[in-house]
Short mmCIF file of C-alpha atoms in Angstrom, two decimals:
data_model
loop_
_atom_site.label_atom_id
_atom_site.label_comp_id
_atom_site.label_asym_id
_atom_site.label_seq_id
_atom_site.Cartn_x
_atom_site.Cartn_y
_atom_site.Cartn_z
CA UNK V 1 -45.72 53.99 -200.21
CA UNK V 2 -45.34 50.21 -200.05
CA UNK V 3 -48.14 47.74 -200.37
CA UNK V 4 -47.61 45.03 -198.54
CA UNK V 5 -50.97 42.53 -199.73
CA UNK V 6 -52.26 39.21 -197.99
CA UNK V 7 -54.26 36.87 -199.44
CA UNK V 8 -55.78 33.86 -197.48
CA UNK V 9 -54.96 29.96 -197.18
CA UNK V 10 -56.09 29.23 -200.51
CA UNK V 11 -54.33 32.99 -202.27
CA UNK V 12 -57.24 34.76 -203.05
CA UNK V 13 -56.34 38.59 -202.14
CA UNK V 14 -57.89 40.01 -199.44
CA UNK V 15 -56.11 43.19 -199.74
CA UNK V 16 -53.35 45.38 -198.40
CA UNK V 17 -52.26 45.24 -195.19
CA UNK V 18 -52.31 48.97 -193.08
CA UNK V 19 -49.23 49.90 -190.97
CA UNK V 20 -46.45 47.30 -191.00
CA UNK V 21 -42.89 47.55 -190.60
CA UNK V 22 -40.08 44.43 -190.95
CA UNK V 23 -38.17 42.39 -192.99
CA UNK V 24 -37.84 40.07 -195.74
CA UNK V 25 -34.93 38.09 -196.04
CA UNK V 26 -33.73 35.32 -199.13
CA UNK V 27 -30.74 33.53 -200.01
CA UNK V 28 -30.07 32.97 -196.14
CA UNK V 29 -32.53 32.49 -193.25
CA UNK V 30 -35.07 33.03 -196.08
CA UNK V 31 -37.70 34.16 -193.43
CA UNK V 32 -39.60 37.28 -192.56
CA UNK V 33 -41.47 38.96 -189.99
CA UNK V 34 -43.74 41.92 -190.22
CA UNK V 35 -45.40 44.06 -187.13
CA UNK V 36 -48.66 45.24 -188.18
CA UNK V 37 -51.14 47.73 -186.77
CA UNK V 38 -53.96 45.06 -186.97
CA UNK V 39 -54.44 41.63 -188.66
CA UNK V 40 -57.73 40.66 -188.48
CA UNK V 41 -58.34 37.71 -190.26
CA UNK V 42 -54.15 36.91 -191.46
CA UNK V 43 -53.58 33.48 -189.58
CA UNK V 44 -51.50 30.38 -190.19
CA UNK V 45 -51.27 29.52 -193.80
CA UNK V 46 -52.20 33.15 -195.06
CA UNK V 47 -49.48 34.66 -197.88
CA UNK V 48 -47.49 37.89 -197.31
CA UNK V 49 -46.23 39.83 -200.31
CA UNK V 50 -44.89 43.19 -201.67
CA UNK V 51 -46.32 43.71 -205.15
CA UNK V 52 -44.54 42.85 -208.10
CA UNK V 53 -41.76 41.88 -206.14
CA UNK V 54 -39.99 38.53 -204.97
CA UNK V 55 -40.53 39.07 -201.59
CA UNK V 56 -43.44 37.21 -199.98
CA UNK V 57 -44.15 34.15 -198.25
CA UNK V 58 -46.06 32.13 -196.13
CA UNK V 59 -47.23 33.21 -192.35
CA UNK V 60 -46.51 30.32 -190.18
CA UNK V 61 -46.30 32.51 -186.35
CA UNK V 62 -48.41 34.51 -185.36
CA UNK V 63 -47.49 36.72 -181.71
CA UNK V 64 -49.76 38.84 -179.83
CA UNK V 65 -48.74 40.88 -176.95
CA UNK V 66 -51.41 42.92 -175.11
CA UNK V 67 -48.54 45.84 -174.15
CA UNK V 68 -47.96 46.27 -177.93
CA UNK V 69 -50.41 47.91 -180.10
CA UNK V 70 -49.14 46.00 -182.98
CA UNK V 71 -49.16 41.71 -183.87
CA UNK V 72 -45.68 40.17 -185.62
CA UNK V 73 -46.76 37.77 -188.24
CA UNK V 74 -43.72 35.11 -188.87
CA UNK V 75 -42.85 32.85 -191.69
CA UNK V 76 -41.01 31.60 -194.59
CA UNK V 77 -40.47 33.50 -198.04
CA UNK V 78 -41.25 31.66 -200.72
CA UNK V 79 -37.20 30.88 -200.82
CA UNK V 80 -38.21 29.51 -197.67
CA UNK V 81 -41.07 27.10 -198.70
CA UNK V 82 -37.86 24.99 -201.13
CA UNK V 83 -35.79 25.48 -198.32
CA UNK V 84 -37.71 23.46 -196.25
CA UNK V 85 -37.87 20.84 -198.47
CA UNK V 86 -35.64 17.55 -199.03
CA UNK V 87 -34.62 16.45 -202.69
CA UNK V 88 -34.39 13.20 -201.83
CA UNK V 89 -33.96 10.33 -204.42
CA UNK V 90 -35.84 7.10 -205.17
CA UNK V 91 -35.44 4.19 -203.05
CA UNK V 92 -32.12 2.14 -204.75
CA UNK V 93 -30.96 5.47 -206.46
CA UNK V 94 -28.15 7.52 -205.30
CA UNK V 95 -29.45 10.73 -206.67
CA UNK V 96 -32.44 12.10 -207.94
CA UNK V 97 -31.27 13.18 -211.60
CA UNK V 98 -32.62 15.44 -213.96
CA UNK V 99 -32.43 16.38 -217.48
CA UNK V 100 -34.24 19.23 -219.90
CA UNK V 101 -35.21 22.97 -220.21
CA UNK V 102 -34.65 24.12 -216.70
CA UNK V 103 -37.95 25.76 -216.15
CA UNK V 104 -39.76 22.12 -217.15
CA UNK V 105 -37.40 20.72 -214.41
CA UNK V 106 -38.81 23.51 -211.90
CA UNK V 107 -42.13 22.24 -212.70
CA UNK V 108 -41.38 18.47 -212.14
CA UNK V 109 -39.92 19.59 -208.90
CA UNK V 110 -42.51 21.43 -207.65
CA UNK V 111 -44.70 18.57 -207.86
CA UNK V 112 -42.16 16.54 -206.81
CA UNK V 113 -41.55 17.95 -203.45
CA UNK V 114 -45.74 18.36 -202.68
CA UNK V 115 -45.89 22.24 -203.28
CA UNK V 116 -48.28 22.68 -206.23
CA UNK V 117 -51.01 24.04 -204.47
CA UNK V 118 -48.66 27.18 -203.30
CA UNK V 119 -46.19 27.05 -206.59
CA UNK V 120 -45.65 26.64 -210.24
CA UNK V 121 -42.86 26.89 -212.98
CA UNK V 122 -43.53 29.16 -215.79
CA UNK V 123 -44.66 27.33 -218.64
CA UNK V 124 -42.63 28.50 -221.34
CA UNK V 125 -39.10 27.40 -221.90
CA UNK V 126 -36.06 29.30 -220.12
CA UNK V 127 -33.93 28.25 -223.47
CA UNK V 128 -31.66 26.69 -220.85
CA UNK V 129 -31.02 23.48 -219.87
CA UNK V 130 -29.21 20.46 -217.89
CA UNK V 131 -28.61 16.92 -218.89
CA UNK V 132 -28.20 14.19 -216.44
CA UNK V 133 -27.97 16.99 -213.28
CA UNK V 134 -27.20 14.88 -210.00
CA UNK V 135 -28.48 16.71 -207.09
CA UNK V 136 -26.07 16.33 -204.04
CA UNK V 137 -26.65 13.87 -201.17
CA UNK V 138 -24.47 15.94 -198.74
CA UNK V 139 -26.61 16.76 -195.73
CA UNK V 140 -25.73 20.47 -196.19
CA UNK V 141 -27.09 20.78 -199.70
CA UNK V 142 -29.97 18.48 -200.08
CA UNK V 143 -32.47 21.08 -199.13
CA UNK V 144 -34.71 21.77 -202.39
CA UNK V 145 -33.27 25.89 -202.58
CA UNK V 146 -29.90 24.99 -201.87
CA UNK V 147 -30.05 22.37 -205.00
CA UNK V 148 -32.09 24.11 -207.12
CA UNK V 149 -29.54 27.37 -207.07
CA UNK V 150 -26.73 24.66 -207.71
CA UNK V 151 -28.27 23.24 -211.04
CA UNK V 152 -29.31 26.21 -212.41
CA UNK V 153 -25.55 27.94 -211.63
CA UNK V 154 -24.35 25.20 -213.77
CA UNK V 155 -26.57 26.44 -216.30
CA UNK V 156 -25.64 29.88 -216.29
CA UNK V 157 -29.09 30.27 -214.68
CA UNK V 158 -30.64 32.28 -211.49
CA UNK V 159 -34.03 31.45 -209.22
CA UNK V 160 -36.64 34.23 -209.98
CA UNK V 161 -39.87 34.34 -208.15
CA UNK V 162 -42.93 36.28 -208.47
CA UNK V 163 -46.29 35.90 -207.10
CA UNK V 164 -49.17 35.27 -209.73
CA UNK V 165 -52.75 36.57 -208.58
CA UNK V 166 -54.34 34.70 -211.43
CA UNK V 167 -52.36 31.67 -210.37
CA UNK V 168 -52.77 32.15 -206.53
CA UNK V 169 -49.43 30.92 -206.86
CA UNK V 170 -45.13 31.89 -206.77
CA UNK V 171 -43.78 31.19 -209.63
CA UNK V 172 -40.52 30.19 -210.52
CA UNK V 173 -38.55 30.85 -213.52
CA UNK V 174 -34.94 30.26 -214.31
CA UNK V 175 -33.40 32.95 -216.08
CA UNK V 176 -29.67 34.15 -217.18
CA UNK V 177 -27.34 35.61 -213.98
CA UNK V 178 -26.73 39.08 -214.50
CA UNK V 179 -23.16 39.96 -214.08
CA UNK V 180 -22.87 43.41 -212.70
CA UNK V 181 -18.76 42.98 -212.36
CA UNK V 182 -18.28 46.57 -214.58
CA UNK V 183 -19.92 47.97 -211.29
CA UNK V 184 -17.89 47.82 -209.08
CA UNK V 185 -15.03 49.21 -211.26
CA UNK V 186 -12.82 52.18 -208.84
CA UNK V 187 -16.19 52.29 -207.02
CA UNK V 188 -17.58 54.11 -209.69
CA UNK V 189 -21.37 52.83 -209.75
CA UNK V 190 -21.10 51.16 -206.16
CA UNK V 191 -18.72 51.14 -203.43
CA UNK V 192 -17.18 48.03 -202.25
CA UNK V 193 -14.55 46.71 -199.84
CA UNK V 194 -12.27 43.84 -200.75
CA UNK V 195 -10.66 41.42 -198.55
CA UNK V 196 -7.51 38.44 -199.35
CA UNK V 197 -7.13 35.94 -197.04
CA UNK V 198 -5.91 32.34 -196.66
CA UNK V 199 -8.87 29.57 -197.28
CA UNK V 200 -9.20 25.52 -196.14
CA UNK V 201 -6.59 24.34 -198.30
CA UNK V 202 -6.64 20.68 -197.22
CA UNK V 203 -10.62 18.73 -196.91
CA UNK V 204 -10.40 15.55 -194.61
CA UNK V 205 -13.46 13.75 -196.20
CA UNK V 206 -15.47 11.74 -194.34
CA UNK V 207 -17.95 9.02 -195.99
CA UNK V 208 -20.46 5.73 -195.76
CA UNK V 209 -18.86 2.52 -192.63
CA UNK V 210 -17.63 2.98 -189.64
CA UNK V 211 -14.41 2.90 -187.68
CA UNK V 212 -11.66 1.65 -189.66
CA UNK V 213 -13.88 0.57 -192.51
CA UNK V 214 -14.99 4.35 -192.88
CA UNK V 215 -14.33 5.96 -196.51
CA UNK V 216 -12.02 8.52 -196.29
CA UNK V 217 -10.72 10.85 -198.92
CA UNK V 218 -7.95 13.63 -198.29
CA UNK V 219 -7.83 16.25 -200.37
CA UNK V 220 -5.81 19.54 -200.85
CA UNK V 221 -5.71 23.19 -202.63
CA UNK V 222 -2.62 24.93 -203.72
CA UNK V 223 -1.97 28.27 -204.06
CA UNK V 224 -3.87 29.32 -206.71
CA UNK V 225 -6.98 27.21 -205.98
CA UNK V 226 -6.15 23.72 -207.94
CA UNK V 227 -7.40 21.11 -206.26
CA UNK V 228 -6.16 17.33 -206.31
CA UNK V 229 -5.03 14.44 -203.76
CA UNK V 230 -1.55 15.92 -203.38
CA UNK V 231 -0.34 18.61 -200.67
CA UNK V 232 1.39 21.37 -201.80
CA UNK V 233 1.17 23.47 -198.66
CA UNK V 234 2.48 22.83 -194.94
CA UNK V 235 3.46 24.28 -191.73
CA UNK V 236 1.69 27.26 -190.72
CA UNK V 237 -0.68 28.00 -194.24
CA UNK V 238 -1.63 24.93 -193.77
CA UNK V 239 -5.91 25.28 -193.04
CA UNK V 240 -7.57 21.92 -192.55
CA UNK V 241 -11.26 21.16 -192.23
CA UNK V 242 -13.66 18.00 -191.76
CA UNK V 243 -16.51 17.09 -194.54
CA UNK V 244 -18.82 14.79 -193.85
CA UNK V 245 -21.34 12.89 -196.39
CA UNK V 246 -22.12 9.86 -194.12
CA UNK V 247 -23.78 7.89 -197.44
CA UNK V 248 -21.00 8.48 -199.95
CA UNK V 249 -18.70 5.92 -201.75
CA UNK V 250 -15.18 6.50 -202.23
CA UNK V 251 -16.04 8.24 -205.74
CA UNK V 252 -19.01 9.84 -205.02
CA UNK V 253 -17.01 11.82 -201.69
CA UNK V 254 -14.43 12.58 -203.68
CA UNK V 255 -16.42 14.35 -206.18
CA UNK V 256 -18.93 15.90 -203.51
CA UNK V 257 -15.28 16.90 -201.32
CA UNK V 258 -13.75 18.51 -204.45
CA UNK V 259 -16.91 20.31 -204.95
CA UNK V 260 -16.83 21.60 -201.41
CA UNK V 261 -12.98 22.55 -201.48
CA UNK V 262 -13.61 24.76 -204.92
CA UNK V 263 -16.15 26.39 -203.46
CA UNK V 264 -13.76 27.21 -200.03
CA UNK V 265 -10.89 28.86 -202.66
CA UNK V 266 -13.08 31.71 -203.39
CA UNK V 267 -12.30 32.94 -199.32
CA UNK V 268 -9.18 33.78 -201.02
CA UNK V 269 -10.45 37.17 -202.20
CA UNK V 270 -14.13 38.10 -201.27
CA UNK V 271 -16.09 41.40 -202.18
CA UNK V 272 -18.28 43.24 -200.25
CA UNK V 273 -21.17 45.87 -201.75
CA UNK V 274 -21.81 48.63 -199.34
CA UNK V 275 -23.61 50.98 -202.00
CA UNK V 276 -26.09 48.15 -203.51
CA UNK V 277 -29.52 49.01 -201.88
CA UNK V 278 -31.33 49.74 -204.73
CA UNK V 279 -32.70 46.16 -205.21
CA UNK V 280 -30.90 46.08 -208.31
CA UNK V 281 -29.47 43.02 -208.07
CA UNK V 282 -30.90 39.06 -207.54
CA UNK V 283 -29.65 36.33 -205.81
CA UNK V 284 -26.80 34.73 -207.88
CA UNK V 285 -25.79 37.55 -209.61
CA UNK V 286 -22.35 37.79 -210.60
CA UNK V 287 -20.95 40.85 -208.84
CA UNK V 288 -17.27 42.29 -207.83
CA UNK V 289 -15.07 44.85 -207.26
CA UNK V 290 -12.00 46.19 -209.12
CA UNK V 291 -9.37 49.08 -207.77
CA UNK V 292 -6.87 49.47 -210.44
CA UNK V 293 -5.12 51.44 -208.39
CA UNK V 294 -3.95 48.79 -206.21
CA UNK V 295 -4.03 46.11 -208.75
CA UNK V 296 -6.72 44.17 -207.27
CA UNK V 297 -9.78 42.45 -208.44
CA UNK V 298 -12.57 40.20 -207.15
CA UNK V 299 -15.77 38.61 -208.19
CA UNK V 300 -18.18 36.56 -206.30
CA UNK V 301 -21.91 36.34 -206.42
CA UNK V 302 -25.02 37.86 -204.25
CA UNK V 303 -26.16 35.86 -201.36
CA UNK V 304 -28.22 37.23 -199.27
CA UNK V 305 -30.84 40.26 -199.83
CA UNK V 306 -33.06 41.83 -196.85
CA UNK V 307 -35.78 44.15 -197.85
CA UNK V 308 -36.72 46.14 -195.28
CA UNK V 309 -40.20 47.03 -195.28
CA UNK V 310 -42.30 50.19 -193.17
CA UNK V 311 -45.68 51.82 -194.58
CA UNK V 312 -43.44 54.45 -196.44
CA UNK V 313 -40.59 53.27 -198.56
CA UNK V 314 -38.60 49.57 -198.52
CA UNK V 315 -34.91 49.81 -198.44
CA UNK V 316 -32.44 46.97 -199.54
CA UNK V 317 -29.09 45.48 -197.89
CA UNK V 318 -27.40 43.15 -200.53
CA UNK V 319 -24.24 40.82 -199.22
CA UNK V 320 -22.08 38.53 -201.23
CA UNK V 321 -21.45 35.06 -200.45
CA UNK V 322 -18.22 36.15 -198.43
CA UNK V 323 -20.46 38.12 -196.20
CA UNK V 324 -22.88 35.64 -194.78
#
């Protein structure tokens, strides 16, 4: 049996929710939406969440349809909450920057971005760290989970979440990636499916001005994934894409653009996990496949996870970041 529990506006418990049946889903979308029997008293504001678990949010919709003998309560999972959230810096800085053990930096952040009254950091050290961590000004990544999951990658580090009763609060953690590569040896422990193709190997980067005063950076992957200013490929394997950071300097888009074009090389070879629905695995993990018999290997990470939930059991769908 699953317990789904809801606590009010403020997250004092108000127990466990009867017959439901949805989904939770983190790392994308990072949303959720449950159809329960009856919700008398869960509104706007109320928390969602599956004991001693990561998944749980915030109800921000709530639908009611007199032909349906059940109400869908919407919202955000606590993924969500940062995900809806701008890291944006100072006024006269280029970046908000940040330094120390990564789960003091969670803290500062959570304050930071106004959510203390629905999160905390843990308040003992991770035993990881950053120094001078730049968090990016590219539209695409200055949402608060998107940067949060870069800096603590750099670190070695993945975003936990649970939900503290005593606190009445999610907290985050940063703790080690687990790398699960060994699974996915011959299909052994889990079966997976891998995939080669041909990425973007050439990023037309866009930055700050206009017209003919507009920065612009060109920049170009060869064959095994080195990027630089200089084209090594042509004709027909030649893949070209736009990037766009409308506030950058010259150095700042080139560094933001290489970033970007890295990132694209790993479409060489993705991974998918078609036997991982055990929950075993958090987003970030370090995951991948390897048949020996045809002398290929891949590893990527997890990026998405959807628990779905009924009154009886919760069953998992884990994809990598080649699969969302």
């Amino acid at each position: 049996m699953v317990d789904v529990i809801w606590a009010d506006r403020y997250g004092r418990e108000q127990g466990y929710v009867g017959k439901v049946a949805g989904d939770f889903t983190i790392g994308t979308d990072n949303t959720f939406a449950l159809k329960v029997g009856s919700s008398p008293g869960i509104a706007q504001d109320c928390y969602l969440m599956i004991d001693g678990s990561e998944y749980g949010g915030i109800v921000d919709g709530v639908e009611i349809d007199t032909s349906k003998d059940y109400v869908t309560l919407s919202g955000r999972t606590w993924h969500g909450l940062l995900a809806t959230q701008l890291i944006v810096p100072d006024p006269g800085q280029l970046h908000h920057t940040v330094s120390g053990d990564l789960n003091a930096v969670l803290g500062a952040l959570v304050e930071r971005l106004g959510l203390s009254s629905r999160m905390a950091a843990e308040s003992r050290p991770s035993g990881l760290s950053v120094a001078g961590w730049k968090f990016s000004r590219a539209s695409a990544e200055m949402d608060a989970y998107t940067g949060i999951r870069a800096m603590l990658r750099s670190a070695g580090a993945k975003l936990r979440i649970r939900y503290d009763a005593g606190l009445r609060r999610a907290v985050l953690s940063a703790v080690p990636r687990g790398d699960y590569t060994s699974d996915g040896l011959d299909g052994e422990r889990v079966d997976f499916v891998l995939r080669r193709t041909r990425p973007v190997n050439h990023l037309h980067c866009l930055g700050e001005g206009e017209g003919l005063d507009r920065v612009v950076v060109d920049l170009y992957a060869d064959e095994q994934g080195n990027v630089s200013k200089r084209q090594t490929i042509f004709g027909e394997a030649h893949r070209e894409e736009a990037f766009e950071s409308s506030s950058a300097g010259e150095a700042e888009l080139e560094e933001d653009g290489a970033k970007r074009l890295r990132e694209m090389q790993a479409e060489m070879s993705t991974c998918g996990l078609s036997g991982a629905d055990d929950g075993r695995y958090d987003i970030d993990d370090i995951v991948g496949g390897t048949s020996v018999e045809h002398g290929q290997s891949v590893v990527t990470y997890v990026a998405q996870k959807i628990a779905t939930v009924t009154s009886r059991a919760i069953t998992y769908q884990t994809k990598t970041a080649m699969e969302v």
